[in-house]
Amino acid sequence: MDSGLITLFLPIALAIVMAGMGLELTLKDFARVTKHPKAVIIALFCQLVLLVGIAFLICKILALPPLLAVGLMLLAASPGGSTANLFSYLYKGDIALNISLTALNALVAALFLPFIVNFAILHFMNEGQHVGLQFSKILQVFLIILVPVAIGMLVRHFAPHLAEKLNRPVRIFAIVFLLIIIAGAIFNERHNLVEYLGQIGFATALFCAISLAVGYFVPRFFGISSYQARACAFEIGIHNSTLAMTIALTIMASTTIAMPAAVYSIFMYIFATIFGILITRFGPPVTEKS
């Protein structure tokens, strides 16, 4: 992928995608968190502690190469993707909870993602490999997540009709953008693709399946309704791989680090669909108070 395209186009395109997320959020979505504190706390614990720990164990047990291990940790630290709302809608989850988690995730990811990635770099990278996430780059991560989301929310607040008109085109753009950067990352690493798939394919598939299972069954274990647990599962299982790949390609300047997120993107929609069908067919009947 051309370096000029990476440094100029990807951050701008990601800003549009994150602004699109903001178009769907209001301050009420943040306030709504207080109505479901238990579900929110459990979901965030699953995402920030359990999944990051599981990703670390997968890296160690499967002995992933350093750059791919950092890439999987970057993916694990990334917030839920906006399409989680769509899967909640399709498979009878609490969409309002999804939106609340998405809103909170954007804030939490901006704060914690750089530290998790820096830990992964320090732990997995050899001394001769220099892929850093220094303070200036941490600031970039913070800005690339929060500023566009805030702009989208301002548009939603002051021009709701414009926000409604922009919502569909931005969603389409987000899908196209995701496909482009997956294609670009794969093309750039085409000579190593078979090797990477062998090294990271099983790891990402395993991580995807575990993410969905943890997102559903851990909340259920703690008494969260199936209605809300489905929302948690999709929020946790559908990571913002677009954000992970853009950070890898621009801020960290590594297509290899982007590969786990690229491969995960292929698995997550397939696995989320299968998971949704399974819990709809075999899970408990769902009402808003189930």
CSV table of C-alpha atoms in Angstrom, one decimal:
chain,number,residue,atom,x,y,z
A,1,MET,CA,0.0,0.0,0.0
A,2,ASP,CA,1.4,3.4,-1.0
A,3,SER,CA,2.9,5.3,2.0
A,4,GLY,CA,1.3,8.6,0.9
A,5,LEU,CA,-2.1,6.8,0.8
A,6,ILE,CA,-1.5,5.4,4.3
A,7,THR,CA,-0.4,8.7,5.9
A,8,LEU,CA,-3.1,10.9,4.3
A,9,PHE,CA,-6.1,8.8,3.3
A,10,LEU,CA,-6.4,6.3,6.1
A,11,PRO,CA,-6.5,8.8,9.0
A,12,ILE,CA,-9.0,11.0,7.1
A,13,ALA,CA,-11.2,7.9,6.2
A,14,LEU,CA,-11.0,6.6,9.8
A,15,ALA,CA,-12.1,10.0,11.1
A,16,ILE,CA,-15.1,9.8,8.8
A,17,VAL,CA,-16.0,6.4,10.1
A,18,MET,CA,-15.6,7.4,13.8
A,19,ALA,CA,-17.6,10.6,13.1
A,20,GLY,CA,-20.3,8.2,11.7
A,21,MET,CA,-20.3,6.5,15.1
A,22,GLY,CA,-20.8,9.8,16.7
A,23,LEU,CA,-23.8,10.5,14.5
A,24,GLU,CA,-25.5,7.7,16.3
A,25,LEU,CA,-24.7,8.9,19.8
A,26,THR,CA,-26.1,11.5,22.2
A,27,LEU,CA,-25.2,12.5,25.7
A,28,LYS,CA,-28.3,10.5,26.8
A,29,ASP,CA,-26.4,7.3,25.6
A,30,PHE,CA,-23.7,8.1,28.2
A,31,ALA,CA,-26.3,8.9,30.9
A,32,ARG,CA,-28.1,5.6,30.1
A,33,VAL,CA,-25.1,3.7,31.4
A,34,THR,CA,-26.3,4.5,34.9
A,35,LYS,CA,-29.6,2.5,34.2
A,36,HIS,CA,-27.7,-0.7,33.5
A,37,PRO,CA,-24.5,-0.4,35.6
A,38,LYS,CA,-24.1,-4.1,36.3
A,39,ALA,CA,-24.3,-5.1,32.6
A,40,VAL,CA,-22.0,-2.2,31.6
A,41,ILE,CA,-19.4,-3.0,34.3
A,42,ILE,CA,-19.4,-6.8,33.4
A,43,ALA,CA,-19.1,-6.0,29.7
A,44,LEU,CA,-16.2,-3.6,30.2
A,45,PHE,CA,-14.5,-6.1,32.5
A,46,CYS,CA,-14.8,-8.8,29.8
A,47,GLN,CA,-13.4,-6.5,27.2
A,48,LEU,CA,-10.6,-4.8,29.1
A,49,VAL,CA,-9.5,-7.6,31.4
A,50,LEU,CA,-10.6,-11.1,30.3
A,51,LEU,CA,-10.2,-10.7,26.5
A,52,VAL,CA,-6.9,-8.9,26.8
A,53,GLY,CA,-5.7,-11.7,29.1
A,54,ILE,CA,-7.0,-14.4,26.7
A,55,ALA,CA,-5.3,-12.7,23.7
A,56,PHE,CA,-2.1,-12.7,25.7
A,57,LEU,CA,-2.4,-16.4,26.5
A,58,ILE,CA,-3.2,-17.2,22.9
A,59,CYS,CA,0.0,-15.3,21.8
A,60,LYS,CA,2.1,-17.2,24.3
A,61,ILE,CA,0.6,-20.7,23.9
A,62,LEU,CA,0.7,-20.5,20.1
A,63,ALA,CA,4.1,-18.8,20.2
A,64,LEU,CA,3.0,-16.1,17.7
A,65,PRO,CA,5.8,-14.1,16.0
A,66,PRO,CA,6.3,-10.8,17.8
A,67,LEU,CA,4.7,-8.4,15.3
A,68,LEU,CA,1.6,-10.7,15.0
A,69,ALA,CA,1.4,-11.0,18.8
A,70,VAL,CA,1.4,-7.2,19.1
A,71,GLY,CA,-1.3,-7.1,16.3
A,72,LEU,CA,-3.5,-9.5,18.2
A,73,MET,CA,-3.1,-7.5,21.4
A,74,LEU,CA,-3.9,-4.3,19.5
A,75,LEU,CA,-7.1,-6.0,18.2
A,76,ALA,CA,-8.0,-7.2,21.7
A,77,ALA,CA,-7.6,-3.7,23.1
A,78,SER,CA,-9.8,-2.1,20.3
A,79,PRO,CA,-13.4,-1.1,21.2
A,80,GLY,CA,-16.5,-2.8,19.8
A,81,GLY,CA,-17.4,-2.1,16.2
A,82,SER,CA,-20.5,-0.1,15.3
A,83,THR,CA,-22.0,-3.0,13.4
A,84,ALA,CA,-22.5,-4.7,16.8
A,85,ASN,CA,-25.8,-2.7,16.9
A,86,LEU,CA,-26.9,-4.3,13.7
A,87,PHE,CA,-26.3,-7.8,15.0
A,88,SER,CA,-28.1,-7.0,18.2
A,89,TYR,CA,-31.1,-5.8,16.2
A,90,LEU,CA,-31.0,-9.0,14.0
A,91,TYR,CA,-30.7,-11.4,17.0
A,92,LYS,CA,-32.9,-9.6,19.6
A,93,GLY,CA,-30.3,-8.0,21.8
A,94,ASP,CA,-30.6,-4.8,23.8
A,95,ILE,CA,-29.7,-2.2,21.2
A,96,ALA,CA,-29.8,0.7,23.7
A,97,LEU,CA,-27.2,-1.1,25.8
A,98,ASN,CA,-25.1,-1.6,22.7
A,99,ILE,CA,-25.2,2.1,22.0
A,100,SER,CA,-24.3,2.9,25.6
A,101,LEU,CA,-21.4,0.4,25.5
A,102,THR,CA,-20.2,1.8,22.1
A,103,ALA,CA,-20.2,5.3,23.6
A,104,LEU,CA,-18.3,4.3,26.7
A,105,ASN,CA,-16.0,2.1,24.7
A,106,ALA,CA,-14.8,5.0,22.6
A,107,LEU,CA,-13.7,6.8,25.8
A,108,VAL,CA,-12.2,3.8,27.5
A,109,ALA,CA,-10.3,2.6,24.4
A,110,ALA,CA,-8.7,6.0,23.9
A,111,LEU,CA,-7.3,5.8,27.4
A,112,PHE,CA,-6.3,2.2,27.7
A,113,LEU,CA,-5.5,1.0,24.2
A,114,PRO,CA,-2.1,2.7,24.0
A,115,PHE,CA,-1.0,1.2,27.4
A,116,ILE,CA,-2.0,-2.3,26.4
A,117,VAL,CA,-0.2,-2.0,23.1
A,118,ASN,CA,2.9,-0.6,24.7
A,119,PHE,CA,2.9,-3.5,27.1
A,120,ALA,CA,2.7,-5.9,24.2
A,121,ILE,CA,5.6,-4.1,22.4
A,122,LEU,CA,7.8,-4.3,25.5
A,123,HIS,CA,6.9,-8.0,26.1
A,124,PHE,CA,7.0,-9.5,22.7
A,125,MET,CA,9.4,-7.4,20.6
A,126,ASN,CA,13.1,-8.2,20.3
A,127,GLU,CA,15.6,-5.5,21.2
A,128,GLY,CA,16.5,-5.0,17.6
A,129,GLN,CA,12.9,-4.3,16.6
A,130,HIS,CA,11.7,-0.7,17.1
A,131,VAL,CA,7.9,-0.3,16.8
A,132,GLY,CA,7.0,2.2,19.5
A,133,LEU,CA,3.9,4.0,20.7
A,134,GLN,CA,5.4,7.0,22.4
A,135,PHE,CA,3.5,9.9,24.0
A,136,SER,CA,3.0,11.7,20.7
A,137,LYS,CA,1.5,8.6,19.1
A,138,ILE,CA,-0.6,7.9,22.2
A,139,LEU,CA,-2.0,11.4,21.7
A,140,GLN,CA,-2.7,10.6,18.1
A,141,VAL,CA,-4.7,7.5,19.1
A,142,PHE,CA,-6.6,9.6,21.6
A,143,LEU,CA,-7.4,12.2,19.0
A,144,ILE,CA,-8.2,9.8,16.2
A,145,ILE,CA,-10.9,8.2,18.4
A,146,LEU,CA,-12.5,11.0,20.4
A,147,VAL,CA,-12.4,14.1,18.2
A,148,PRO,CA,-14.3,12.6,15.2
A,149,VAL,CA,-16.8,11.0,17.6
A,150,ALA,CA,-17.4,14.3,19.3
A,151,ILE,CA,-17.8,16.1,15.9
A,152,GLY,CA,-20.4,13.5,14.9
A,153,MET,CA,-22.3,14.0,18.2
A,154,LEU,CA,-22.3,17.7,17.7
A,155,VAL,CA,-23.8,17.3,14.2
A,156,ARG,CA,-26.4,14.9,15.7
A,157,HIS,CA,-27.2,17.5,18.4
A,158,PHE,CA,-27.4,20.7,16.3
A,159,ALA,CA,-28.5,19.3,13.0
A,160,PRO,CA,-30.4,16.0,13.6
A,161,HIS,CA,-31.9,15.9,10.1
A,162,LEU,CA,-28.4,16.2,8.5
A,163,ALA,CA,-27.2,13.4,10.9
A,164,GLU,CA,-30.0,11.2,9.6
A,165,LYS,CA,-29.1,11.9,6.0
A,166,LEU,CA,-25.4,11.2,6.6
A,167,ASN,CA,-25.9,8.0,8.6
A,168,ARG,CA,-26.5,5.6,5.8
A,169,PRO,CA,-23.8,7.0,3.4
A,170,VAL,CA,-21.3,6.9,6.2
A,171,ARG,CA,-22.2,3.3,7.1
A,172,ILE,CA,-21.7,2.3,3.5
A,173,PHE,CA,-18.4,4.2,3.4
A,174,ALA,CA,-17.3,2.4,6.6
A,175,ILE,CA,-17.9,-1.0,5.0
A,176,VAL,CA,-16.1,0.0,1.8
A,177,PHE,CA,-13.2,1.5,3.7
A,178,LEU,CA,-12.8,-1.7,5.8
A,179,LEU,CA,-12.7,-3.8,2.6
A,180,ILE,CA,-10.1,-1.5,1.0
A,181,ILE,CA,-7.7,-1.6,3.9
A,182,ILE,CA,-8.1,-5.4,4.3
A,183,ALA,CA,-7.3,-5.7,0.6
A,184,GLY,CA,-4.4,-3.2,0.8
A,185,ALA,CA,-2.9,-5.0,3.8
A,186,ILE,CA,-3.3,-8.4,2.2
A,187,PHE,CA,-1.9,-7.2,-1.1
A,188,ASN,CA,1.1,-5.6,0.6
A,189,GLU,CA,1.9,-8.8,2.4
A,190,ARG,CA,0.8,-11.1,-0.4
A,191,HIS,CA,4.1,-12.9,-0.6
A,192,ASN,CA,3.9,-13.8,3.1
A,193,LEU,CA,0.1,-14.3,3.2
A,194,VAL,CA,0.1,-18.1,3.3
A,195,GLU,CA,2.6,-18.1,6.1
A,196,TYR,CA,0.7,-15.4,8.0
A,197,LEU,CA,-2.6,-17.3,7.7
A,198,GLY,CA,-0.9,-20.4,9.0
A,199,GLN,CA,0.5,-18.4,12.0
A,200,ILE,CA,-2.5,-16.1,12.7
A,201,GLY,CA,-5.5,-17.8,11.1
A,202,PHE,CA,-6.2,-20.3,13.9
A,203,ALA,CA,-5.4,-17.7,16.6
A,204,THR,CA,-7.8,-15.1,15.3
A,205,ALA,CA,-10.6,-17.6,14.7
A,206,LEU,CA,-10.1,-18.9,18.3
A,207,PHE,CA,-10.0,-15.4,19.7
A,208,CYS,CA,-13.2,-14.5,17.8
A,209,ALA,CA,-15.1,-17.5,19.0
A,210,ILE,CA,-13.9,-17.0,22.6
A,211,SER,CA,-14.9,-13.2,22.4
A,212,LEU,CA,-18.5,-14.0,21.5
A,213,ALA,CA,-18.7,-16.8,24.1
A,214,VAL,CA,-17.2,-14.7,26.9
A,215,GLY,CA,-19.4,-11.7,25.9
A,216,TYR,CA,-22.6,-13.9,26.3
A,217,PHE,CA,-21.9,-16.5,29.0
A,218,VAL,CA,-20.0,-14.4,31.5
A,219,PRO,CA,-22.9,-11.8,31.8
A,220,ARG,CA,-25.3,-14.7,32.0
A,221,PHE,CA,-23.3,-16.3,34.8
A,222,PHE,CA,-23.7,-13.0,36.8
A,223,GLY,CA,-27.4,-12.9,36.3
A,224,ILE,CA,-27.7,-10.6,33.3
A,225,SER,CA,-30.7,-11.2,31.1
A,226,SER,CA,-30.3,-13.0,27.8
A,227,TYR,CA,-31.6,-9.8,26.2
A,228,GLN,CA,-28.7,-7.8,27.5
A,229,ALA,CA,-26.2,-10.6,27.3
A,230,ARG,CA,-26.7,-10.8,23.5
A,231,ALA,CA,-25.9,-7.1,23.3
A,232,CYS,CA,-22.7,-7.7,25.3
A,233,ALA,CA,-21.7,-10.6,23.2
A,234,PHE,CA,-21.9,-8.7,19.9
A,235,GLU,CA,-20.3,-5.6,21.4
A,236,ILE,CA,-17.3,-7.7,22.7
A,237,GLY,CA,-17.1,-10.1,19.8
A,238,ILE,CA,-17.2,-7.6,17.0
A,239,HIS,CA,-14.1,-5.5,17.5
A,240,ASN,CA,-13.4,-2.3,15.7
A,241,SER,CA,-10.8,-3.9,13.3
A,242,THR,CA,-10.9,-0.8,11.1
A,243,LEU,CA,-9.4,1.2,14.0
A,244,ALA,CA,-6.9,-1.5,14.8
A,245,MET,CA,-5.7,-1.8,11.2
A,246,THR,CA,-5.5,2.0,10.7
A,247,ILE,CA,-3.4,2.4,13.9
A,248,ALA,CA,-1.1,-0.4,12.8
A,249,LEU,CA,-0.7,1.0,9.3
A,250,THR,CA,-0.3,4.7,10.1
A,251,ILE,CA,0.8,5.2,13.7
A,252,MET,CA,2.9,2.0,13.9
A,253,ALA,CA,3.8,1.8,10.2
A,254,SER,CA,3.5,-2.0,10.1
A,255,THR,CA,1.3,-4.1,7.7
A,256,THR,CA,2.4,-7.2,9.7
A,257,ILE,CA,0.8,-5.8,12.9
A,258,ALA,CA,-2.3,-5.1,10.8
A,259,MET,CA,-2.7,-8.7,9.7
A,260,PRO,CA,-4.5,-10.1,12.8
A,261,ALA,CA,-7.2,-7.4,12.5
A,262,ALA,CA,-7.5,-8.0,8.8
A,263,VAL,CA,-7.9,-11.8,9.2
A,264,TYR,CA,-10.2,-11.3,12.2
A,265,SER,CA,-12.5,-9.1,10.1
A,266,ILE,CA,-13.1,-12.1,7.8
A,267,PHE,CA,-14.0,-14.3,10.7
A,268,MET,CA,-16.0,-12.0,12.9
A,269,TYR,CA,-19.1,-11.5,10.8
A,270,ILE,CA,-19.3,-15.2,9.9
A,271,PHE,CA,-18.9,-16.2,13.5
A,272,ALA,CA,-21.3,-13.5,14.8
A,273,THR,CA,-24.0,-14.7,12.4
A,274,ILE,CA,-23.5,-18.4,13.4
A,275,PHE,CA,-23.5,-17.4,17.1
A,276,GLY,CA,-26.6,-15.3,16.6
A,277,ILE,CA,-28.4,-18.2,15.0
A,278,LEU,CA,-27.4,-20.6,17.7
A,279,ILE,CA,-28.4,-18.4,20.7
A,280,THR,CA,-31.7,-17.6,18.9
A,281,ARG,CA,-32.5,-21.3,18.3
A,282,PHE,CA,-31.1,-22.8,21.5
A,283,GLY,CA,-31.0,-19.9,24.0
A,284,PRO,CA,-33.8,-18.8,26.3
A,285,PRO,CA,-36.8,-16.8,24.8
A,286,VAL,CA,-36.0,-13.1,24.9
A,287,THR,CA,-38.1,-10.3,26.2
A,288,GLU,CA,-36.8,-6.9,27.4
A,289,LYS,CA,-37.0,-8.2,31.0
A,290,SER,CA,-35.8,-11.8,30.3
